[in-house]
CSV table of C-alpha atoms in Angstrom, one decimal:
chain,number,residue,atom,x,y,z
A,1,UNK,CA,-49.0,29.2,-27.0
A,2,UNK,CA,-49.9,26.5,-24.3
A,3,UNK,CA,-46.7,24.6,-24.8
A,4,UNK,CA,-44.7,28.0,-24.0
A,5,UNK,CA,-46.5,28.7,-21.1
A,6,UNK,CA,-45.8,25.5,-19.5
A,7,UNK,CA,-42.5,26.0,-20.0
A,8,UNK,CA,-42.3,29.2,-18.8
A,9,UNK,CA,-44.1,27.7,-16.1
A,10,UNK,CA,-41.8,25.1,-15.3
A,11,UNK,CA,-38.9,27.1,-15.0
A,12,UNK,CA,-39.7,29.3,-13.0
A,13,UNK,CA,-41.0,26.5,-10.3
A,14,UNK,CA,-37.6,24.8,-11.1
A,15,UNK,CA,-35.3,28.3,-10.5
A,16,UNK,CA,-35.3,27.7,-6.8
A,17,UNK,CA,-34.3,24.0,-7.0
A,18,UNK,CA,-31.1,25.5,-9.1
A,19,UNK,CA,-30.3,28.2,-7.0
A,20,UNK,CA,-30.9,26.5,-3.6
A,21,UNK,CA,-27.9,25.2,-1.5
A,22,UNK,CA,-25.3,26.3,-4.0
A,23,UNK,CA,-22.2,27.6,-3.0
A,24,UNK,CA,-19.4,27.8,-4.9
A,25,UNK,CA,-18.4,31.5,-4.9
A,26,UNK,CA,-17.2,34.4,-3.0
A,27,UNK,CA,-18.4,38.1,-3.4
A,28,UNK,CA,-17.5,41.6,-2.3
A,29,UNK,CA,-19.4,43.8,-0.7
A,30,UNK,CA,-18.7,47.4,0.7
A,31,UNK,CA,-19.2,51.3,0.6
A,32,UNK,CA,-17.7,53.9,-1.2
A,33,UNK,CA,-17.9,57.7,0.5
A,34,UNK,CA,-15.6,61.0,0.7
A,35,UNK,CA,-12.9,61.6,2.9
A,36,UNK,CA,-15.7,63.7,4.5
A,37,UNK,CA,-17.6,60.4,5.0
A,38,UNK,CA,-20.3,61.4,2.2
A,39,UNK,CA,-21.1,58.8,0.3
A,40,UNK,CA,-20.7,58.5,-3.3
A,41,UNK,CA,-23.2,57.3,-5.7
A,42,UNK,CA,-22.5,55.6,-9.3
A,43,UNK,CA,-18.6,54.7,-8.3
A,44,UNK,CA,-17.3,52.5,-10.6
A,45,UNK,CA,-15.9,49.6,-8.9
A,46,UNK,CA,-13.3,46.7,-10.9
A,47,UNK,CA,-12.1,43.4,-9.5
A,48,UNK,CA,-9.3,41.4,-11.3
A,49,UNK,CA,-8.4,37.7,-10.4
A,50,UNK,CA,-5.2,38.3,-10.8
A,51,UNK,CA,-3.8,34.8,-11.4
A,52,UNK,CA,-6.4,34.5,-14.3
A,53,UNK,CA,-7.2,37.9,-15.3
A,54,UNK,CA,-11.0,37.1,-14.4
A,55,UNK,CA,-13.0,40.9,-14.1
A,56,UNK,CA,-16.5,41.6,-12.2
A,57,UNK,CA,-17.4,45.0,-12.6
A,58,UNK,CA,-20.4,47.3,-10.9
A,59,UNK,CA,-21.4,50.5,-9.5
A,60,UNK,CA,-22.2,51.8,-6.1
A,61,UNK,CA,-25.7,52.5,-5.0
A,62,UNK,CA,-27.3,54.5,-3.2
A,63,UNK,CA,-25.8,55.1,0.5
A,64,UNK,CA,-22.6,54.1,-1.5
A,65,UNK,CA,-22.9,50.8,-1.3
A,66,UNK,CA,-21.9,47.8,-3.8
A,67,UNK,CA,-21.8,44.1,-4.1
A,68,UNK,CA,-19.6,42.1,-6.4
A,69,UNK,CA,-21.3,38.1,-6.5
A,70,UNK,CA,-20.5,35.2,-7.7
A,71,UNK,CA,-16.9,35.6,-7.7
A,72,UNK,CA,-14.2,33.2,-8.5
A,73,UNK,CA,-12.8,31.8,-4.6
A,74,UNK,CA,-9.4,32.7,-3.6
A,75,UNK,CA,-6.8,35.3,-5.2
A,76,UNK,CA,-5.4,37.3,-4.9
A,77,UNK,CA,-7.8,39.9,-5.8
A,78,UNK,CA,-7.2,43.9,-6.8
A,79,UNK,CA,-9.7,46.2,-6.8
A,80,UNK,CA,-9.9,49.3,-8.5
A,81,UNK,CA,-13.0,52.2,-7.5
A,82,UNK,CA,-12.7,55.5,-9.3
A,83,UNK,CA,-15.1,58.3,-10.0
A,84,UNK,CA,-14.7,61.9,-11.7
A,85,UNK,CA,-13.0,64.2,-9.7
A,86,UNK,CA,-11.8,61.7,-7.2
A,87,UNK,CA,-8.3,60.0,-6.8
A,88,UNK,CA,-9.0,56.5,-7.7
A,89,UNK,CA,-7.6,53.8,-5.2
A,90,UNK,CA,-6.1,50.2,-6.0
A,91,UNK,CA,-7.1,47.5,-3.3
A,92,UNK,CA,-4.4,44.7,-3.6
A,93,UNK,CA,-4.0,40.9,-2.3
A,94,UNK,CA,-7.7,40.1,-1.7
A,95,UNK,CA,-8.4,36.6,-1.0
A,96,UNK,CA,-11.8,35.3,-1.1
A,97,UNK,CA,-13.0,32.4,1.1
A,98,UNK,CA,-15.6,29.8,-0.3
A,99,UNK,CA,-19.3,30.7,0.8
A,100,UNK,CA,-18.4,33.8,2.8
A,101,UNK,CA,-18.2,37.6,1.7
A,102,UNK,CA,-15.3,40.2,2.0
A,103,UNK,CA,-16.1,43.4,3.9
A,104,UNK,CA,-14.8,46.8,2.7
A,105,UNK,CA,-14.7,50.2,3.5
A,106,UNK,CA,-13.2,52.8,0.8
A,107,UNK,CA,-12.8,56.3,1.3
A,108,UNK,CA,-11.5,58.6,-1.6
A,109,UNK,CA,-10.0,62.0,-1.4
A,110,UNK,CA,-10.7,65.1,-3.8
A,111,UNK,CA,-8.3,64.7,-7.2
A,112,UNK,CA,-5.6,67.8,-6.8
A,113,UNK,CA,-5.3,67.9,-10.8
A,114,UNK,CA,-3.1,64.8,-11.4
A,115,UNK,CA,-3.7,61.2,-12.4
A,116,UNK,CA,-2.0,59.6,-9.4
A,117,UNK,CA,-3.9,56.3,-8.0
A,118,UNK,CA,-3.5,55.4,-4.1
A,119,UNK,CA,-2.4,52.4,-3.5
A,120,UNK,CA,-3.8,50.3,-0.5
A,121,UNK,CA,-2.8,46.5,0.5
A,122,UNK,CA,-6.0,44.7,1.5
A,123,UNK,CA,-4.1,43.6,4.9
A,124,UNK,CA,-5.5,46.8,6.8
A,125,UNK,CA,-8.7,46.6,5.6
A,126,UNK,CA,-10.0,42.8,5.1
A,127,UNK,CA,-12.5,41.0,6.8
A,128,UNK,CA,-15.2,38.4,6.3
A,129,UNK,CA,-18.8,38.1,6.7
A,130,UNK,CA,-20.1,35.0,8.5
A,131,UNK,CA,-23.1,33.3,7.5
A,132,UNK,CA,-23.5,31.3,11.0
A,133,UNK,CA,-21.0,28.2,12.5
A,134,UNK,CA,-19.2,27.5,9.5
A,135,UNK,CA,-15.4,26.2,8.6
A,136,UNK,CA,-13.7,26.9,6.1
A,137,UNK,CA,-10.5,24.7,4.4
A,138,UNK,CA,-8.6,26.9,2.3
A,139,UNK,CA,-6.3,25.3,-0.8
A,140,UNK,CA,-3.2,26.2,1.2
A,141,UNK,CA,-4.8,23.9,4.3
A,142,UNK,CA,-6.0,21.2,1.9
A,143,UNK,CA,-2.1,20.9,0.7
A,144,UNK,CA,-0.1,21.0,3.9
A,145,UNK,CA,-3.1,18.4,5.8
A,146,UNK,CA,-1.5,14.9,6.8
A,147,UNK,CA,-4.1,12.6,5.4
A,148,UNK,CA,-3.8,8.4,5.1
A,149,UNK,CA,-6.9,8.0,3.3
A,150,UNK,CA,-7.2,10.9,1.1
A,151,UNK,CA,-10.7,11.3,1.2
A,152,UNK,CA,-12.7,14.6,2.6
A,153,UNK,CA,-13.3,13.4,5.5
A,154,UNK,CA,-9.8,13.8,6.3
A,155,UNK,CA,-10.5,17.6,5.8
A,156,UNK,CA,-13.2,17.9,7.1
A,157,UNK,CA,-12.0,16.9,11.0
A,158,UNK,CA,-11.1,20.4,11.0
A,159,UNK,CA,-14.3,21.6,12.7
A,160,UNK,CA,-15.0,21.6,15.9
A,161,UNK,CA,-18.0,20.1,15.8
A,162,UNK,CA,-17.7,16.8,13.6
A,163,UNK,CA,-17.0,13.5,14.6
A,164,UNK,CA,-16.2,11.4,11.7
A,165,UNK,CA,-18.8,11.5,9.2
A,166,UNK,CA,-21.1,13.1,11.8
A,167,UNK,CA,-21.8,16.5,12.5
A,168,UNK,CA,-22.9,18.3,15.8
A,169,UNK,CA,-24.2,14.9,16.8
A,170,UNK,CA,-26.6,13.7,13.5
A,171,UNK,CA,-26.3,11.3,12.0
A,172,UNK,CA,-23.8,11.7,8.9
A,173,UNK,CA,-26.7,10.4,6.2
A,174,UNK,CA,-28.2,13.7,7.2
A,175,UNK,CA,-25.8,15.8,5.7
A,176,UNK,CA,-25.4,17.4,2.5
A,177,UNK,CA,-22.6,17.0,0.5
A,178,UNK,CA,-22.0,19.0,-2.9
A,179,UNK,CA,-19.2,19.2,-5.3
A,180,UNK,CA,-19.2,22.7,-7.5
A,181,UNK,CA,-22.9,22.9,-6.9
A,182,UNK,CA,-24.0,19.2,-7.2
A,183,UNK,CA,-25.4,16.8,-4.6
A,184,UNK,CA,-22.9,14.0,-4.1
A,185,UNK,CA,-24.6,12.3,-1.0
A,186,UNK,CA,-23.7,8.9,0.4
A,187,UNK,CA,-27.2,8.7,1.9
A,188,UNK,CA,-27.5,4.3,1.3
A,189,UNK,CA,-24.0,4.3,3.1
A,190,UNK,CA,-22.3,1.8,1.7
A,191,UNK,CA,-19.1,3.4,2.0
A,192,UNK,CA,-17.4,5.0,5.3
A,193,UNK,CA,-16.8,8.0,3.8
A,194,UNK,CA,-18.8,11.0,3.2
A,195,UNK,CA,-18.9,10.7,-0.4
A,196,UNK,CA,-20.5,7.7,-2.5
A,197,UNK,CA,-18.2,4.8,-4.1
A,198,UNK,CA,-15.6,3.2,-2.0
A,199,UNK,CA,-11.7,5.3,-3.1
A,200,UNK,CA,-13.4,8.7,-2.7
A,201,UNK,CA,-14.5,10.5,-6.2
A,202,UNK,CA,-12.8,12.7,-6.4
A,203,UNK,CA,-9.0,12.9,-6.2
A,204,UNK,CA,-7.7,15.5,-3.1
A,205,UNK,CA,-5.1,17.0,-5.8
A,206,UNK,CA,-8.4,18.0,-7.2
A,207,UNK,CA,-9.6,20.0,-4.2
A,208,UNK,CA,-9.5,24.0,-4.2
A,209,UNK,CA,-11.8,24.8,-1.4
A,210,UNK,CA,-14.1,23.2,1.4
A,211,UNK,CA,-16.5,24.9,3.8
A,212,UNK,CA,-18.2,23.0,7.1
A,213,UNK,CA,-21.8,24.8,7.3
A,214,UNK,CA,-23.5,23.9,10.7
A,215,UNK,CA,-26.0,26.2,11.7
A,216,UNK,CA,-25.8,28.6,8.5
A,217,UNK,CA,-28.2,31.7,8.8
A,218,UNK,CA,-28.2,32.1,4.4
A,219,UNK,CA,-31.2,31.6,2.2
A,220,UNK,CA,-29.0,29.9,0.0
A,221,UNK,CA,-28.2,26.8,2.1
A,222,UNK,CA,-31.0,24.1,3.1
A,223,UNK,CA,-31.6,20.5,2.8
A,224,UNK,CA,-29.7,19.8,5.6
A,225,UNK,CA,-29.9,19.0,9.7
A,226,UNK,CA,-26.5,17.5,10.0
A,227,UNK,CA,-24.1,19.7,8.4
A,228,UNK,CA,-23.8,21.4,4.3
A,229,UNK,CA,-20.8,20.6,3.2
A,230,UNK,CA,-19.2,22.5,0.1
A,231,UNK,CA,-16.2,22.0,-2.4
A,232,UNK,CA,-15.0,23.5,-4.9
A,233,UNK,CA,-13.0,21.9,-7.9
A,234,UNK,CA,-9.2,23.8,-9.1
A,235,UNK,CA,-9.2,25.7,-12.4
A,236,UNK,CA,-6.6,26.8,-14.6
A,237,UNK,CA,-5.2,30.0,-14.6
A,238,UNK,CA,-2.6,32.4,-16.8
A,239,UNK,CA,0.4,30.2,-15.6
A,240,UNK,CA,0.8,26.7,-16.6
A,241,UNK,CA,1.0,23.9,-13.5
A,242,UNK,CA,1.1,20.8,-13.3
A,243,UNK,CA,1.5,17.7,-10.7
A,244,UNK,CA,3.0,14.5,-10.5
A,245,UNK,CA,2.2,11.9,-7.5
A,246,UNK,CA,2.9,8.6,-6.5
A,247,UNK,CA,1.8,7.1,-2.9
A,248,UNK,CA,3.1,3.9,-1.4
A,249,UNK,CA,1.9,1.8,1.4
A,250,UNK,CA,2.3,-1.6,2.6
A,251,UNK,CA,2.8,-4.0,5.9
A,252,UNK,CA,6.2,-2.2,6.2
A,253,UNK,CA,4.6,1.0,7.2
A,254,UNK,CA,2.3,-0.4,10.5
A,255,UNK,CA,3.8,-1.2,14.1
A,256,UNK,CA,3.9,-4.8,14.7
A,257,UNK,CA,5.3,-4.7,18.7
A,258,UNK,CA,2.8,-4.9,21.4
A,259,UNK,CA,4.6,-4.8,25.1
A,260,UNK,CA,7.6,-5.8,23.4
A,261,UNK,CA,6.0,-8.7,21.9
A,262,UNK,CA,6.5,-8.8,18.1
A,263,UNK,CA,3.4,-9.8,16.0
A,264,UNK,CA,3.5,-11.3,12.9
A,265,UNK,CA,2.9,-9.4,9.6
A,266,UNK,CA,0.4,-9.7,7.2
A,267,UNK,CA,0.7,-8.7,3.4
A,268,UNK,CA,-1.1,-5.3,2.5
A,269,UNK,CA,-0.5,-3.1,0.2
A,270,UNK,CA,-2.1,0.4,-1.4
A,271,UNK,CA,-0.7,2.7,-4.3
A,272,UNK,CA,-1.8,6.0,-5.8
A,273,UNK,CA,-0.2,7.2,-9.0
A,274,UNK,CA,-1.6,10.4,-10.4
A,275,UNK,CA,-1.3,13.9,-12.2
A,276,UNK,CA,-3.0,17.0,-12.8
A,277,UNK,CA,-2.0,19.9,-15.7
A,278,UNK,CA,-3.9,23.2,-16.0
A,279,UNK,CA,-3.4,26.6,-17.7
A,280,UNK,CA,-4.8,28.9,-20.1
A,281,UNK,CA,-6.5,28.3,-23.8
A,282,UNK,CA,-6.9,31.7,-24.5
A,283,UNK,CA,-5.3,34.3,-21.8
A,284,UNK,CA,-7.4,35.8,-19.7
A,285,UNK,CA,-10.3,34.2,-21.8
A,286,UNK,CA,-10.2,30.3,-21.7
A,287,UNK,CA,-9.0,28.1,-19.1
A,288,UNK,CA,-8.6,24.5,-18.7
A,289,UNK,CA,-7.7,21.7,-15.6
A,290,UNK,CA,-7.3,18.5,-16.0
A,291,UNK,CA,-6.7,15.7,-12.8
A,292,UNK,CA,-6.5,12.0,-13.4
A,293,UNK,CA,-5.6,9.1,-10.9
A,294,UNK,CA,-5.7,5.6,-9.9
A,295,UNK,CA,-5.7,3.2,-6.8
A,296,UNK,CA,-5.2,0.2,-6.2
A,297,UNK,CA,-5.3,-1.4,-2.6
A,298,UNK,CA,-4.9,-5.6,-1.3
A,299,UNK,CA,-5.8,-5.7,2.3
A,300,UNK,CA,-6.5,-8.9,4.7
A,301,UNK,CA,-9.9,-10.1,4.0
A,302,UNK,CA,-10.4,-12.9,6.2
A,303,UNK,CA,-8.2,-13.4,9.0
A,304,UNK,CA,-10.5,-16.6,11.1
A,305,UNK,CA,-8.8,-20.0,9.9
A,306,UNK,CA,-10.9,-23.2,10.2
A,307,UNK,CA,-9.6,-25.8,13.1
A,308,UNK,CA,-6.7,-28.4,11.3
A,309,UNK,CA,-5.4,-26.0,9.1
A,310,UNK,CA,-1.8,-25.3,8.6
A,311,UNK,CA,-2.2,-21.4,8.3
A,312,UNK,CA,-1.7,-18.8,11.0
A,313,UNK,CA,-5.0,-16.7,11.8
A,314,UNK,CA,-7.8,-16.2,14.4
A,315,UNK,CA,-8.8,-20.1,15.1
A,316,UNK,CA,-12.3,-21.0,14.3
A,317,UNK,CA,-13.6,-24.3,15.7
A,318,UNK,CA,-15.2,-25.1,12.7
A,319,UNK,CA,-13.3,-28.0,11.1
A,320,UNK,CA,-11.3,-27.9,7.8
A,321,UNK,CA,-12.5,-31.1,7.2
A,322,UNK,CA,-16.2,-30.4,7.8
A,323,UNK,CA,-15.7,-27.4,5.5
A,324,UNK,CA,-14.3,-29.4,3.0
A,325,UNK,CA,-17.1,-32.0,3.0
A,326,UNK,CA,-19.7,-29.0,2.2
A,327,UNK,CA,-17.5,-27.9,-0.5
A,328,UNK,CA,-17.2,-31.2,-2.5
A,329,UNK,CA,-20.8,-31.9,-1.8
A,330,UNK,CA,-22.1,-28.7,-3.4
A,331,UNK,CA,-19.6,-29.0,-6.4
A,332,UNK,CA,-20.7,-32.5,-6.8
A,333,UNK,CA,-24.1,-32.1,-6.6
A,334,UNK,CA,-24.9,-28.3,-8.3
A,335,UNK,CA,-22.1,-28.0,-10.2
A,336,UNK,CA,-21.3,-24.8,-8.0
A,337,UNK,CA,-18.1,-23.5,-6.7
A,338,UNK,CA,-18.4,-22.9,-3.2
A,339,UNK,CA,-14.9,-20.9,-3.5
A,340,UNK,CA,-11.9,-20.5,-0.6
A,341,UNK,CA,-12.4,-21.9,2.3
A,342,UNK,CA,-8.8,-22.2,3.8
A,343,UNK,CA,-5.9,-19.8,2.4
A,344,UNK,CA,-8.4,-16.8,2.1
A,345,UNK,CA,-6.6,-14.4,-1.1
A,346,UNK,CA,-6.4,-10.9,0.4
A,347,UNK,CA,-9.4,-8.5,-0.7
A,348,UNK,CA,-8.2,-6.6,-3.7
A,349,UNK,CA,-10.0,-3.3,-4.7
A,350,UNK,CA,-9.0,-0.7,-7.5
A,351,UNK,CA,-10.6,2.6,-8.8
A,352,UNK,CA,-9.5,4.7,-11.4
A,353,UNK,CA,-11.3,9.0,-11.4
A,354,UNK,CA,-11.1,11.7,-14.1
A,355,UNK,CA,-11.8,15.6,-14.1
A,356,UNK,CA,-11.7,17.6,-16.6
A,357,UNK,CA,-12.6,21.7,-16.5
A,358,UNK,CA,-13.2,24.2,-19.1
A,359,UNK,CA,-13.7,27.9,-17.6
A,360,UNK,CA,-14.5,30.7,-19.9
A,361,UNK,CA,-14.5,34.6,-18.8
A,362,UNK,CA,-17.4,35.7,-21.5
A,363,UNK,CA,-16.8,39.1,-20.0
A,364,UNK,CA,-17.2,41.1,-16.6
A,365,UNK,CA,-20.9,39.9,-16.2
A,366,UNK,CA,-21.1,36.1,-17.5
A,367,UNK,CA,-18.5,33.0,-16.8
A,368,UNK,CA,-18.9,29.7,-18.1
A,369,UNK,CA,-17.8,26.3,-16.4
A,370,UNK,CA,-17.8,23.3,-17.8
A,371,UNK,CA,-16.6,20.2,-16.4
A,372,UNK,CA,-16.6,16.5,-16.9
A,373,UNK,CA,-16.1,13.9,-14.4
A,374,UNK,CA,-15.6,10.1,-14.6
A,375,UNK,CA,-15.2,7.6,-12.3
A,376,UNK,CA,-14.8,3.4,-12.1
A,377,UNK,CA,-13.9,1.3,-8.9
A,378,UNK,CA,-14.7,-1.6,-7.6
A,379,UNK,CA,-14.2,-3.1,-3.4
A,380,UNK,CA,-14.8,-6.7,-2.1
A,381,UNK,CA,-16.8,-7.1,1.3
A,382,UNK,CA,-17.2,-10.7,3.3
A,383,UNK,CA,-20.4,-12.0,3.4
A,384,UNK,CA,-23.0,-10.2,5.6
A,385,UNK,CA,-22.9,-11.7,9.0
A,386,UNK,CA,-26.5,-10.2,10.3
A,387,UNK,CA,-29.3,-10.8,7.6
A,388,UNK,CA,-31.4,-13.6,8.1
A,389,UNK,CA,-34.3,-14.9,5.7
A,390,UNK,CA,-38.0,-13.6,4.8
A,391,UNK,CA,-37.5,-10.7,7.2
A,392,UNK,CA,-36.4,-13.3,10.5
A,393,UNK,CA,-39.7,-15.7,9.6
A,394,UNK,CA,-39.2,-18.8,7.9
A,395,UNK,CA,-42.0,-21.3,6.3
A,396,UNK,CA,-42.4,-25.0,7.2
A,397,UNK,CA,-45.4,-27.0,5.4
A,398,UNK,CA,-47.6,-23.7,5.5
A,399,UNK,CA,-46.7,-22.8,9.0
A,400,UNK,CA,-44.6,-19.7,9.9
A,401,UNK,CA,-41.9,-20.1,12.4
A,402,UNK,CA,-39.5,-16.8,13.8
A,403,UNK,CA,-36.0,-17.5,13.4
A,404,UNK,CA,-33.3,-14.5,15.2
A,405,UNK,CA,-30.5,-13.6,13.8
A,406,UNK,CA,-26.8,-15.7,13.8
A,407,UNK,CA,-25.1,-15.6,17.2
A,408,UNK,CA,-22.3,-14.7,15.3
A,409,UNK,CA,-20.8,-13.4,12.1
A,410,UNK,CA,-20.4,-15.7,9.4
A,411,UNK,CA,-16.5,-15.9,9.9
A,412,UNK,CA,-15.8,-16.2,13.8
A,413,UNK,CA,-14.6,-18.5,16.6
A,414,UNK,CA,-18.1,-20.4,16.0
A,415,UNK,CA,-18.4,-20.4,12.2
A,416,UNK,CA,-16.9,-20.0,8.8
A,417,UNK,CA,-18.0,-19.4,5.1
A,418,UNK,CA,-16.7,-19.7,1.8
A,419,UNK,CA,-15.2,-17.3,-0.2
A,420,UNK,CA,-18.7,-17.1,-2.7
């Protein structure tokens, strides 16, 4: 007995961790009345996703008013309200936009005796509730965006407000990144992006939906001072799609003539090869989505050359020879390879990333999603140029001494490394 009343006590302090900040979903909301503007009470109201055949059902309350949650974002949408001795009415092309709800107004007439249902496109009668300064980036958007890095970032320029990775002037670690409901913050910042892992997660031709909260007035959204930002992964539907990509880029593609001046051009290359396949299991029932892709990318690492060499770079006065007299030394005396110090290889990274998505309509009241994602890269970075030791103090025979930091990077006019 105590056992199950600690778990019941558990859960219900952990319910508002798992609802808070999640938005993944659309809804509808709305009143149903008479032509007389009465309203009417215990109308039966039907969505259909009509590219899945995904159903939410309810009723109208009191005042006539209804609200469909937790509905699948995008469309288009057809809704269908009926009640005895009323003409039913069919509401057609809905879309739904990620995080925000769509506003309707229905009015039904007194039934004449026949069966007929009135017909009504949704482009007379849609609009959206805002939940505050928020931007939305619609699948349509994310497809027809000019992007170079492929990342969300790239998306999420879109609102007025951002600057890079920051938002209404925080800074970006103060932001709140989620993927289909799951944190995915780059708080340690490691990467430029907004995201964790350098080659972004999560492929673009993943990407359904992205909304840009700022100031959001929703009990649903917190955890954030910079800005909550939302996406939403593709799913399969009734038809089967799929995608094949490939994306080149090398030295070819940059501008190399400054005042008519023509510099000279440095090897660089980045690829992206990928594909995604979705459709349905069961129709209307089962659903899957499946996106896989890999990068590879070989970018200058170290442009500075050491004085003496025969190489074309940035010149460093530091001495080839001199760097080769601390190389041979070290090898010679600890064994250790001190690594390039003239001919620098470029900086070669590589990521590979996986999703896979299950979706199941139980019926009009419970979905299931399940999805599994996978991902494996790995980035070089020169050595860091502004550390110094034991926290800028160093110890001599007992006796602390301050030390400052370099005067310069460890690869510069004044100074170069080694490629360990």
């Amino acid at each position: 007995m105590f056992l199950k009343k600690s778990l019941q006590l558990l859960l219900v302090f952990l319910l508002p961790a798992f609802a808070m900040a999640q938005v993944t979903t659309s809804s509808i909301v709305g009143t149903v009345t008479t032509s007389s503007g009465a309203a009417l009470e215990g109308a039966s109201i039907k969505a259909i996703h009509t590219p899945s055949g995904t159903s939410y059902a309810t009723f109208s309350r009191g005042g006539g008013n209804f609200t469909i949650p937790n509905m699948r974002v995008g469309g288009p949408y057809t809704l269908e309200i009926s009640y005895v001795g009323f003409t039913s009415q069919k509401v057609e092309d809905i879309t739904l936009r990620l995080g925000e709800s769509f506003n309707i107004a229905i009015s039904l007439k007194e039934s004449q005796g026949d069966n007929a249902v009135v017909i009504v496109t949704s482009a007379k009668t849609k609009s959206s509730l805002k939940t505050g300064a928020n931007t939305v980036i619609s699948s349509k958007m994310i497809g027809e965006m000019p992007t170079i890095s492929r990342s969300i970032t790239d998306l999420t320029k879109l609102t007025p407000q951002a600057n890079g990775n920051s938002f209404a002037g925080r800074d970006g670690r103060y932001n709140n990144l989620q993927v289909d409901g799951v944190n995915l913050n780059n708080n340690f910042g490691l990467s430029s992006d907004l995201a964790p892992g350098s080659g972004n997660p999560i492929s673009m031709d993943a990407l359904s939906e992205v909304s840009v909260n700022i100031a959001p007035f929703d009990v649903r959204q917190s955890g954030f001072t910079g800005a909550g930002i939302n996406v939403i992964t593709k799913s399969g539907t009734n038809k089967f799609h799929g995608t094949v990509y490939g994306l080149n880029r090398n030295q070819n593609d940059y501008g190399y003539k400054v005042n008519g001046s023509e510099l000279s051009k440095t090897p660089s290359q980045n690829s992206i090869i990928g594909a995604s396949v979705g459709g349905p299991i069961i129709k209307n029932k089962l659903f899957f989505f499946i996106n896989a892709e890999s990068e590879k990318s070989s970018i200058p690492g170290i442009t500075y050359v050491a004085s003496g060499s025969s190489n074309s770079g940035n010149p460093s006065s530091t001495t080839l020879a001199d760097l080769k007299t601390v190389y041979n030394f070290v090898k010679n005396t600890y064994g250790y390879d001190l690594g390039a110090y003239d001919n620098f290889p470029n900086f070669d990274s590589k990521n590979r990333k996986l999703l896979a998505k299950l979706d199941w309509n139980i019926n009009t009241a419970n979905k299931l999603t399940l999805k599994y994602t996978d991902y494996k890269g790995n980035d070089v970075s020169p050595m860091n140029g502004s550390s110094v030791p034991q926290n800028g103090t160093i110890y001599v025979t007992g006796q602390s001494k301050g030390v400052s930091r370099l005067p310069n990077n460890r690869f510069g006019s004044s100074s170069m490394a080694f490629g360990n």
